[in-house]
Coordinates of C-alpha atoms and ligand atoms in Angstrom, one line a residue:
X1 CA -67.2 25.8 -20.7
X2 CA -66.1 25.5 -24.3
X3 CA -65.8 21.7 -24.6
X4 CA -68.8 20.6 -22.9
X5 CA -70.4 21.3 -25.8
X6 CA -71.8 17.4 -26.5
X7 CA -71.4 16.1 -30.0
X8 CA -74.6 15.8 -32.2
X9 CA -73.6 12.4 -33.1
X10 CA -73.7 12.1 -28.9
X11 CA -77.3 12.8 -28.8
X12 CA -78.3 10.7 -31.8
X13 CA -76.6 7.7 -29.9
X14 CA -78.6 8.4 -26.9
X15 CA -81.5 8.1 -29.0
X16 CA -80.4 4.9 -30.2
X17 CA -79.5 3.5 -26.7
X18 CA -83.4 4.0 -26.2
X19 CA -84.8 4.7 -22.8
X20 CA -82.0 6.7 -20.8
X21 CA -80.2 4.4 -18.9
X22 CA -80.9 1.0 -20.1
X23 CA -77.4 -0.1 -21.6
X24 CA -77.0 -1.5 -25.2
X25 CA -76.1 -4.9 -23.7
X26 CA -73.3 -6.4 -25.3
X27 CA -73.6 -10.5 -25.9
X28 CA -71.6 -12.0 -23.4
X29 CA -67.9 -12.7 -25.0
X30 CA -67.9 -16.6 -25.9
X31 CA -66.5 -18.1 -22.7
X32 CA -62.8 -19.0 -23.5
X33 CA -61.4 -22.2 -22.5
X34 CA -58.4 -22.4 -20.0
X35 CA -56.4 -23.2 -23.0
X36 CA -57.7 -20.2 -25.1
X37 CA -57.2 -17.6 -22.1
X38 CA -53.3 -18.9 -21.6
X39 CA -52.7 -18.2 -25.5
X40 CA -54.1 -14.9 -25.2
X41 CA -52.3 -14.0 -22.1
X42 CA -49.1 -15.4 -23.0
X43 CA -47.1 -12.7 -24.4
X44 CA -48.6 -10.3 -21.2
X45 CA -47.5 -13.2 -19.1
X46 CA -44.0 -13.5 -20.8
X47 CA -43.4 -10.0 -20.9
X48 CA -43.0 -9.3 -17.1
X49 CA -41.7 -5.9 -17.6
X50 CA -43.5 -2.6 -19.2
X51 CA -43.9 1.6 -19.3
X52 CA -46.6 3.3 -17.8
X53 CA -47.1 7.0 -18.6
X54 CA -49.1 9.5 -17.5
X55 CA -49.5 12.5 -19.5
X56 CA -52.1 14.9 -20.4
X57 CA -53.5 18.5 -19.7
X58 CA -52.3 18.3 -15.9
X59 CA -48.8 18.0 -17.3
X60 CA -49.2 21.6 -18.3
X61 CA -49.4 23.3 -14.8
X62 CA -46.5 20.1 -13.3
X63 CA -48.2 20.7 -9.8
X64 CA -48.1 24.3 -9.8
X65 CA -51.5 26.2 -9.2
X66 CA -51.3 30.1 -9.1
X67 CA -47.6 30.0 -8.5
X68 CA -48.4 27.6 -5.4
X69 CA -46.9 24.1 -5.2
X70 CA -50.1 21.8 -4.9
X71 CA -49.5 18.7 -2.8
X72 CA -50.2 15.2 -3.8
X73 CA -49.8 13.4 -7.1
X74 CA -49.7 15.9 -10.2
X75 CA -52.5 14.2 -12.3
X76 CA -54.9 15.1 -9.6
X77 CA -54.3 19.1 -9.5
X78 CA -57.9 19.8 -10.6
X79 CA -59.4 18.1 -7.8
X80 CA -56.6 19.0 -5.5
X81 CA -56.9 22.4 -6.5
X82 CA -60.7 22.4 -7.0
X83 CA -60.0 23.9 -10.0
X84 CA -63.2 25.3 -12.3
X85 CA -63.6 23.9 -15.2
X86 CA -63.2 26.8 -17.5
X87 CA -60.0 27.5 -16.3
X88 CA -58.8 23.7 -16.2
X89 CA -59.6 24.0 -19.7
X90 CA -57.0 26.4 -20.0
X91 CA -54.5 23.6 -19.2
X92 CA -55.9 21.6 -22.3
X93 CA -55.4 24.7 -24.7
X94 CA -52.0 25.2 -23.9
X95 CA -50.9 21.3 -24.5
X96 CA -48.5 21.3 -27.3
X97 CA -45.5 19.4 -26.6
X98 CA -43.1 20.6 -29.5
X99 CA -40.3 18.2 -28.4
X100 CA -42.7 15.0 -28.3
X101 CA -40.5 12.2 -30.2
X102 CA -42.9 9.1 -30.1
X103 CA -40.1 7.2 -31.6
X104 CA -37.6 8.3 -28.7
X105 CA -40.2 7.3 -26.0
X106 CA -40.7 3.5 -27.4
X107 CA -36.8 3.5 -27.7
X108 CA -36.4 4.4 -24.4
X109 CA -38.7 1.8 -23.3
X110 CA -37.5 -0.7 -25.1
X111 CA -33.7 0.0 -24.3
X112 CA -34.7 -0.8 -20.4
X113 CA -35.8 -3.6 -21.4
X114 CA -39.6 -3.0 -21.4
X115 CA -41.8 -5.3 -23.6
X116 CA -45.1 -3.1 -23.7
X117 CA -46.3 0.5 -23.0
X118 CA -49.2 1.6 -21.6
X119 CA -50.6 5.2 -22.0
X120 CA -53.4 7.4 -20.7
X121 CA -55.6 7.7 -23.2
X122 CA -58.1 9.6 -20.9
X123 CA -57.5 10.4 -17.5
X124 CA -59.8 11.4 -14.8
X125 CA -60.1 15.1 -16.1
X126 CA -61.8 14.0 -19.5
X127 CA -58.9 15.3 -21.7
X128 CA -57.9 12.8 -24.4
X129 CA -54.5 12.0 -26.1
X130 CA -56.3 11.0 -29.2
X131 CA -58.6 12.5 -31.8
X132 CA -62.5 11.5 -30.4
X133 CA -65.4 12.1 -32.7
X134 CA -67.5 12.0 -29.7
X135 CA -65.9 14.5 -27.8
X136 CA -63.9 18.3 -28.4
X137 CA -61.9 17.5 -25.2
X138 CA -58.8 16.1 -27.0
X139 CA -55.6 16.9 -28.1
X140 CA -56.7 17.6 -31.9
X141 CA -59.7 20.1 -31.1
X142 CA -58.9 21.4 -27.7
X143 CA -55.1 21.6 -27.6
X144 CA -52.7 24.1 -29.4
X145 CA -51.2 21.1 -30.4
X146 CA -53.8 19.9 -32.6
X147 CA -52.5 16.6 -33.1
X148 CA -53.1 13.0 -31.9
X149 CA -50.8 12.3 -29.8
X150 CA -51.3 8.8 -29.4
X151 CA -51.6 7.7 -32.8
X152 CA -48.2 9.0 -33.0
X153 CA -47.4 6.5 -30.1
X154 CA -49.4 3.8 -31.0
X155 CA -47.8 3.5 -34.8
X156 CA -44.1 4.1 -33.1
X157 CA -44.8 1.3 -30.8
X158 CA -46.2 -1.0 -33.9
X159 CA -43.1 -0.2 -35.7
X160 CA -40.6 -1.3 -33.4
X161 CA -42.8 -4.1 -32.3
X162 CA -43.5 -3.1 -28.7
X163 CA -46.9 -4.2 -27.2
X164 CA -49.0 -1.1 -26.8
X165 CA -52.1 -0.6 -24.8
X166 CA -54.1 2.3 -23.5
X167 CA -55.2 3.4 -19.7
X168 CA -58.8 5.2 -19.8
X169 CA -60.3 6.8 -16.7
X170 CA -64.2 5.5 -16.5
X171 CA -64.6 8.4 -13.9
X172 CA -64.6 11.7 -15.6
X173 CA -64.7 15.3 -13.7
X174 CA -65.1 16.9 -17.0
X175 CA -68.3 15.2 -18.7
X176 CA -71.5 16.7 -17.6
X177 CA -73.0 13.3 -17.4
X178 CA -70.4 11.6 -15.7
X179 CA -69.6 14.3 -13.1
X180 CA -69.8 13.7 -9.4
X181 CA -72.7 16.6 -8.1
X182 CA -70.2 17.5 -5.6
X183 CA -68.0 19.1 -8.3
X184 CA -65.5 21.0 -7.8
X185 CA -65.1 18.1 -5.2
X186 CA -64.6 16.1 -8.7
X187 CA -63.4 13.0 -6.5
X188 CA -66.7 11.2 -5.3
X189 CA -67.2 7.9 -3.7
X190 CA -70.9 8.3 -2.8
X191 CA -72.8 10.7 -5.2
X192 CA -74.5 9.3 -8.3
X193 CA -74.8 11.1 -11.5
X194 CA -78.3 10.7 -12.6
X195 CA -77.0 10.5 -16.5
X196 CA -74.0 8.4 -15.7
X197 CA -75.3 5.8 -18.2
X198 CA -75.5 8.4 -21.0
X199 CA -72.4 9.0 -20.7
X200 CA -71.5 5.4 -20.9
X201 CA -73.4 4.7 -23.8
X202 CA -72.7 7.9 -26.0
X203 CA -69.7 9.0 -24.8
X204 CA -67.2 6.4 -23.1
X205 CA -68.2 3.0 -24.9
X206 CA -67.8 5.3 -28.3
X207 CA -64.4 6.2 -27.1
X208 CA -63.2 2.9 -26.4
X209 CA -64.8 2.0 -29.8
X210 CA -62.8 4.4 -31.5
X211 CA -59.5 3.3 -29.7
X212 CA -60.2 -0.5 -30.4
X213 CA -60.9 0.5 -33.9
X214 CA -58.9 3.1 -35.0
X215 CA -55.8 2.0 -33.3
X216 CA -55.0 -1.4 -34.5
X217 CA -51.9 -1.7 -32.0
X218 CA -54.1 -1.7 -28.9
X219 CA -53.5 -5.1 -27.1
X220 CA -54.1 -3.8 -23.6
X221 CA -57.3 -1.8 -21.9
X222 CA -56.2 -0.5 -18.6
X223 CA -59.3 1.0 -16.7
X224 CA -59.1 3.2 -13.8
X225 CA -61.3 5.3 -11.7
X226 CA -63.9 2.7 -11.3
X227 CA -64.5 3.7 -7.9
X228 CA -67.2 5.9 -8.3
X229 CA -70.6 5.0 -7.0
X230 CA -72.2 4.9 -10.6
X231 CA -70.4 1.7 -11.8
X232 CA -70.8 -1.8 -10.6
X233 CA -69.2 -4.9 -11.2
X234 CA -72.3 -6.0 -13.2
X235 CA -71.4 -3.0 -15.5
X236 CA -67.7 -4.1 -15.8
X237 CA -68.9 -7.6 -17.1
X238 CA -70.9 -6.3 -19.8
X239 CA -68.2 -3.7 -20.9
X240 CA -66.0 -6.2 -20.8
X241 CA -67.8 -8.8 -22.9
X242 CA -68.4 -5.8 -25.3
X243 CA -64.9 -4.9 -25.5
X244 CA -63.6 -8.7 -26.4
X245 CA -66.3 -9.2 -28.7
X246 CA -64.8 -5.8 -30.6
X247 CA -61.1 -7.4 -30.3
X248 CA -61.2 -10.8 -29.2
X249 CA -57.7 -11.1 -28.0
X250 CA -57.7 -8.0 -25.8
X251 CA -56.3 -8.2 -22.2
X252 CA -58.2 -5.7 -19.9
X253 CA -57.4 -5.2 -16.0
X254 CA -59.8 -5.6 -13.0
X255 CA -60.3 -2.1 -12.6
X256 CA -63.0 -2.6 -15.6
X257 CA -65.1 -4.0 -12.7
X258 CA -65.8 -2.1 -9.4
X259 CA -64.6 -4.4 -6.3
X260 CA -60.8 -4.0 -6.7
X261 CA -59.7 -4.1 -2.9
X262 CA -57.8 -0.7 -2.8
X263 CA -54.1 -0.6 -3.3
X264 CA -53.8 -4.1 -2.6
X265 CA -55.6 -4.5 -6.3
X266 CA -56.8 -7.9 -6.6
X267 CA -60.7 -8.1 -6.8
X268 CA -62.8 -9.0 -3.8
X269 CA -65.3 -10.5 -6.0
X270 CA -64.2 -13.8 -7.5
X271 CA -66.1 -13.5 -10.4
X272 CA -65.6 -10.0 -11.1
X273 CA -64.3 -9.1 -14.8
X274 CA -61.3 -8.6 -15.6
X275 CA -57.7 -10.6 -16.8
X276 CA -55.5 -9.4 -14.6
X277 CA -55.1 -7.6 -10.7
X278 CA -53.4 -4.3 -10.6
X279 CA -51.5 -3.8 -7.0
X280 CA -50.7 -0.5 -7.0
X281 CA -47.2 1.2 -5.4
X282 CA -46.9 -2.2 -3.7
X283 CA -45.8 -6.1 -4.6
X284 CA -47.9 -8.5 -2.7
X285 CA -46.2 -10.2 0.5
X286 CA -46.3 -13.7 -1.4
X287 CA -47.3 -14.8 -4.6
X288 CA -50.7 -15.8 -5.9
X289 CA -50.1 -19.0 -8.3
X290 CA -52.8 -19.1 -11.0
X291 CA -53.5 -15.3 -10.4
X292 CA -52.4 -12.7 -12.9
X293 CA -51.4 -9.5 -11.8
X294 CA -49.3 -6.5 -12.4
X295 CA -47.8 -4.1 -10.1
X296 CA -47.8 -0.4 -10.9
X297 CA -45.3 2.0 -9.7
X298 CA -43.8 5.6 -9.7
X299 CA -40.5 6.7 -9.9
X300 CA -40.9 9.5 -7.9
X301 CA -43.9 10.3 -5.7
X302 CA -46.3 11.3 -8.6
X303 CA -47.5 9.5 -12.0
X304 CA -48.6 12.9 -14.1
X305 CA -45.0 15.3 -14.3
X306 CA -44.6 17.8 -11.2
X307 CA -41.8 20.1 -11.7
X308 CA -40.8 20.0 -8.3
X309 CA -41.1 16.6 -7.2
X310 CA -37.7 15.2 -6.9
X311 CA -38.9 12.1 -4.7
X312 CA -36.6 9.6 -6.6
X313 CA -36.4 6.1 -6.1
X314 CA -32.8 4.5 -7.0
X315 CA -32.5 2.2 -9.8
X316 CA -31.5 -0.5 -7.2
X317 CA -35.2 -0.1 -5.8
X318 CA -37.0 -0.1 -8.9
X319 CA -34.8 -3.2 -10.3
X320 CA -35.3 -5.2 -7.2
X321 CA -39.0 -3.9 -7.3
X322 CA -39.4 -5.8 -10.7
X323 CA -37.5 -9.0 -9.3
X324 CA -39.6 -9.2 -6.6
X325 CA -42.9 -9.2 -8.4
X326 CA -41.8 -11.6 -10.9
X327 CA -40.5 -13.9 -8.0
X328 CA -43.9 -13.7 -6.9
X329 CA -45.5 -14.3 -10.6
X330 CA -46.4 -10.9 -11.2
X331 CA -45.7 -8.3 -14.2
X332 CA -44.3 -4.8 -13.2
X333 CA -45.7 -1.3 -14.9
X334 CA -43.2 1.3 -14.2
X335 CA -44.2 4.8 -14.5
X336 CA -43.2 8.0 -16.3
X337 CA -44.8 11.0 -16.3
X338 CA -43.3 13.6 -19.5
X339 CA -43.4 17.2 -19.3
X340 CA -45.5 19.6 -21.5
X341 CA -43.0 19.8 -24.3
X342 CA -42.9 16.2 -24.2
X343 CA -39.8 14.9 -22.5
X344 CA -39.2 12.2 -20.4
X345 CA -37.7 13.8 -17.3
X346 CA -34.0 12.9 -17.4
X347 CA -34.1 11.5 -13.8
X348 CA -36.3 8.9 -15.7
X349 CA -34.4 8.1 -18.4
X350 CA -31.1 7.8 -16.6
X351 CA -32.7 5.1 -14.1
X352 CA -34.2 3.1 -17.2
X353 CA -30.7 3.0 -19.1
X354 CA -29.2 1.6 -15.9
X355 CA -32.2 -0.8 -15.7
X356 CA -31.6 -1.6 -19.4
X357 CA -28.1 -2.9 -18.7
X358 CA -29.3 -5.1 -15.9
X359 CA -31.9 -6.3 -18.2
X360 CA -29.3 -7.4 -21.1
X361 CA -27.3 -9.3 -19.1
X362 CA -30.0 -10.8 -16.6
X363 CA -33.2 -10.8 -19.0
X364 CA -33.5 -14.7 -19.2
X365 CA -33.7 -14.4 -15.2
X366 CA -37.2 -12.5 -15.6
X367 CA -38.7 -12.5 -19.2
X368 CA -41.1 -15.9 -19.3
X369 CA -40.2 -16.8 -16.0
X370 CA -42.9 -18.3 -13.2
X371 CA -42.9 -17.4 -9.4
X372 CA -40.3 -18.9 -7.2
X373 CA -41.5 -22.6 -6.5
X374 CA -40.6 -21.7 -2.8
X375 CA -40.4 -18.9 -0.2
X376 CA -38.0 -16.0 -0.6
X377 CA -34.9 -16.6 0.8
X378 CA -33.4 -14.0 3.1
X379 CA -30.5 -13.2 0.3
X380 CA -32.6 -12.5 -2.3
X381 CA -35.6 -14.0 -4.6
X382 CA -36.0 -16.9 -7.1
X383 CA -37.6 -16.8 -10.1
X384 CA -38.1 -20.2 -12.1
X385 CA -38.1 -22.0 -15.6
X386 CA -38.5 -25.9 -16.2
X387 CA -35.6 -27.2 -15.0
X388 CA -34.2 -24.2 -13.9
X389 CA -34.6 -21.5 -10.5
X390 CA -33.0 -18.4 -10.9
X391 CA -31.2 -17.2 -7.6
X392 CA -31.0 -13.2 -7.6
X393 CA -28.6 -12.7 -5.0
X394 CA -29.1 -9.1 -3.6
X395 CA -27.0 -9.5 -0.6
X396 CA -23.6 -11.4 -1.6
X397 CA -22.8 -13.3 1.1
X398 CA -19.4 -12.7 3.1
X399 CA -18.2 -16.3 3.4
X400 CA -19.1 -16.4 -0.4
X401 CA -21.2 -19.7 0.1
X402 CA -24.8 -19.2 -0.9
X403 CA -27.2 -21.7 0.5
X404 CA -30.0 -22.3 -1.6
X405 CA -32.7 -21.9 0.9
X406 CA -36.1 -24.1 0.0
X407 CA -34.3 -26.1 -2.5
X408 CA -35.2 -29.7 -1.6
X409 CA -34.2 -31.4 -5.1
X410 CA -30.3 -31.9 -6.1
X411 CA -29.1 -29.4 -8.6
X412 CA -27.1 -30.3 -12.1
X413 CA -25.4 -27.6 -12.3
X414 CA -24.6 -23.8 -11.1
X415 CA -23.2 -21.1 -12.9
X416 CA -23.3 -17.2 -12.6
X417 CA -25.7 -15.7 -15.5
X418 CA -23.2 -13.1 -16.3
X419 CA -20.3 -15.2 -17.0
X420 CA -21.7 -18.3 -17.5
X421 CA -18.4 -19.7 -15.4
X422 CA -19.5 -23.1 -13.6
X423 CA -19.8 -23.0 -9.8
X424 CA -19.4 -25.7 -7.3
X425 CA -22.6 -27.1 -5.7
X426 CA -22.3 -29.4 -2.4
X427 CA -24.8 -30.7 -0.2
X428 CA -24.6 -29.9 3.3
X429 CA -27.1 -31.4 5.6
X430 CA -30.9 -31.5 4.0
X431 CA -29.7 -28.6 1.5
X432 CA -27.7 -27.9 -1.0
X433 CA -24.9 -24.7 -1.0
X434 CA -23.2 -22.7 -4.0
X435 CA -19.8 -21.3 -3.9
X436 CA -19.7 -17.7 -5.4
X437 CA -16.6 -16.2 -6.6
X438 CA -15.4 -13.6 -4.1
X439 CA -16.8 -10.4 -6.3
X440 CA -20.6 -10.3 -7.2
X441 CA -21.2 -9.2 -11.1
X442 CA -23.7 -6.5 -9.6
X443 CA -24.3 -4.6 -6.9
X444 CA -27.9 -4.8 -7.3
X445 CA -28.8 -8.4 -7.9
X446 CA -26.3 -11.1 -9.0
X447 CA -28.3 -14.1 -10.9
X448 CA -26.9 -17.7 -9.9
X449 CA -28.9 -20.4 -12.7
X450 CA -29.4 -23.7 -10.9
X451 CA -30.2 -26.2 -13.2
X452 CA -32.7 -29.0 -11.8
X453 CA -32.5 -32.9 -12.4
Ligands
FHN501 O1 -56.2 8.3 -9.2 C1 -54.9 7.2 -9.8 C2 -53.9 8.1 -10.3 O2 -53.9 9.5 -10.5 C3 -53.2 7.2 -11.2 O3 -53.4 7.0 -12.5 C4 -52.8 5.6 -10.7 C5 -52.3 4.6 -11.6 O4 -52.5 3.3 -11.0 N1 -54.3 5.0 -10.5 C6 -55.2 5.7 -9.5 C7 -55.1 6.0 -8.2 O5 -55.4 4.6 -7.7

């Protein structure tokens, strides 16, 4: 149990926090006007498409424990195999990504058309990818790597003009004050750790402050693991205000609170803290006007690297899911699970490259668009901008006649985004029909731009 020694700083901070359990309450963040919130969220809303990165000590076993393949998502191997902490710490010690090229990762995301990156600074296993002064359980002090893996990526993202954020797990299976008494059944929704507040005040908040003050490029905080019984919406609200007081322009997801309605991802409680909802592995059935949300999704069946997981989704599925999310006013955060050596799996790179090709030709129909003004047509999806509707045609009509289902206003003009050639639009009954060329520009989604009066 090498790394569980609590740093001296931590004891001092706990004394500073006065009676254990009474958190240092932050001054509530100044209530911002709707216009101020719009300004703060603008880049995020326009970005639409980001890269999620799950990487850490769990990447080392890659889903295999004692020679056995372990089911379930790779980053949960500590819980799935009930790995005793001293044994799991060996994975942290072995973390040494000699092939890690942060600039290359950012280029891969950029070439895919992604506008922001969110990486796991600390997942449920408690291992930090950054150099934390309140913990020895990180990539600098605990791992053979002995370098700050997060700093390299933050700086590369900054250099390449890519927005950057970090994932941080409130649940911590390694810290004695956060662990569930049911350890090694690490994941508990029922039990409470009597010292959880000390973990919050002397470990979690100091780490979050480190991230926001030592890594200037952090624009988003993506919380997770908020379902532990020790956490509440009230604590989430206080943490939200405390973080925004440190970094007013910060964007924070709704998992800072405690009332997320499962994988559907929205908060049950209307005044729950957080700036955007987080559906996971799914896209809401319909748009949610006025609500910011972001679907996160894996490319295969795991977030963290698994050496044998070949459940890869094809590029068509990934692109159409992104378009579906955009058509309902949501962002799409697509995950990669790098190897322990620090390489993004080839299957992920190939799909990202193909997505990038489509985004270079059709990005206008995604970035800075809003939800479709009408229900999804049978043949595809709509996204919109002032004066324009983008028809994303998944199924090219055999008769080359595209009925602009739901659009009642007479279009001014229509053309394919791929070649800008004008297309004939005629009124048929109440609706309008565009005559398409014989061949679809894309087998995944061909975009027809409809200019409205
Ligand atoms: O338990 C985590 C899981 O490991 C992964 O990080 C996903 C990503 O959104 N979130 C949790 C499951 O809801």
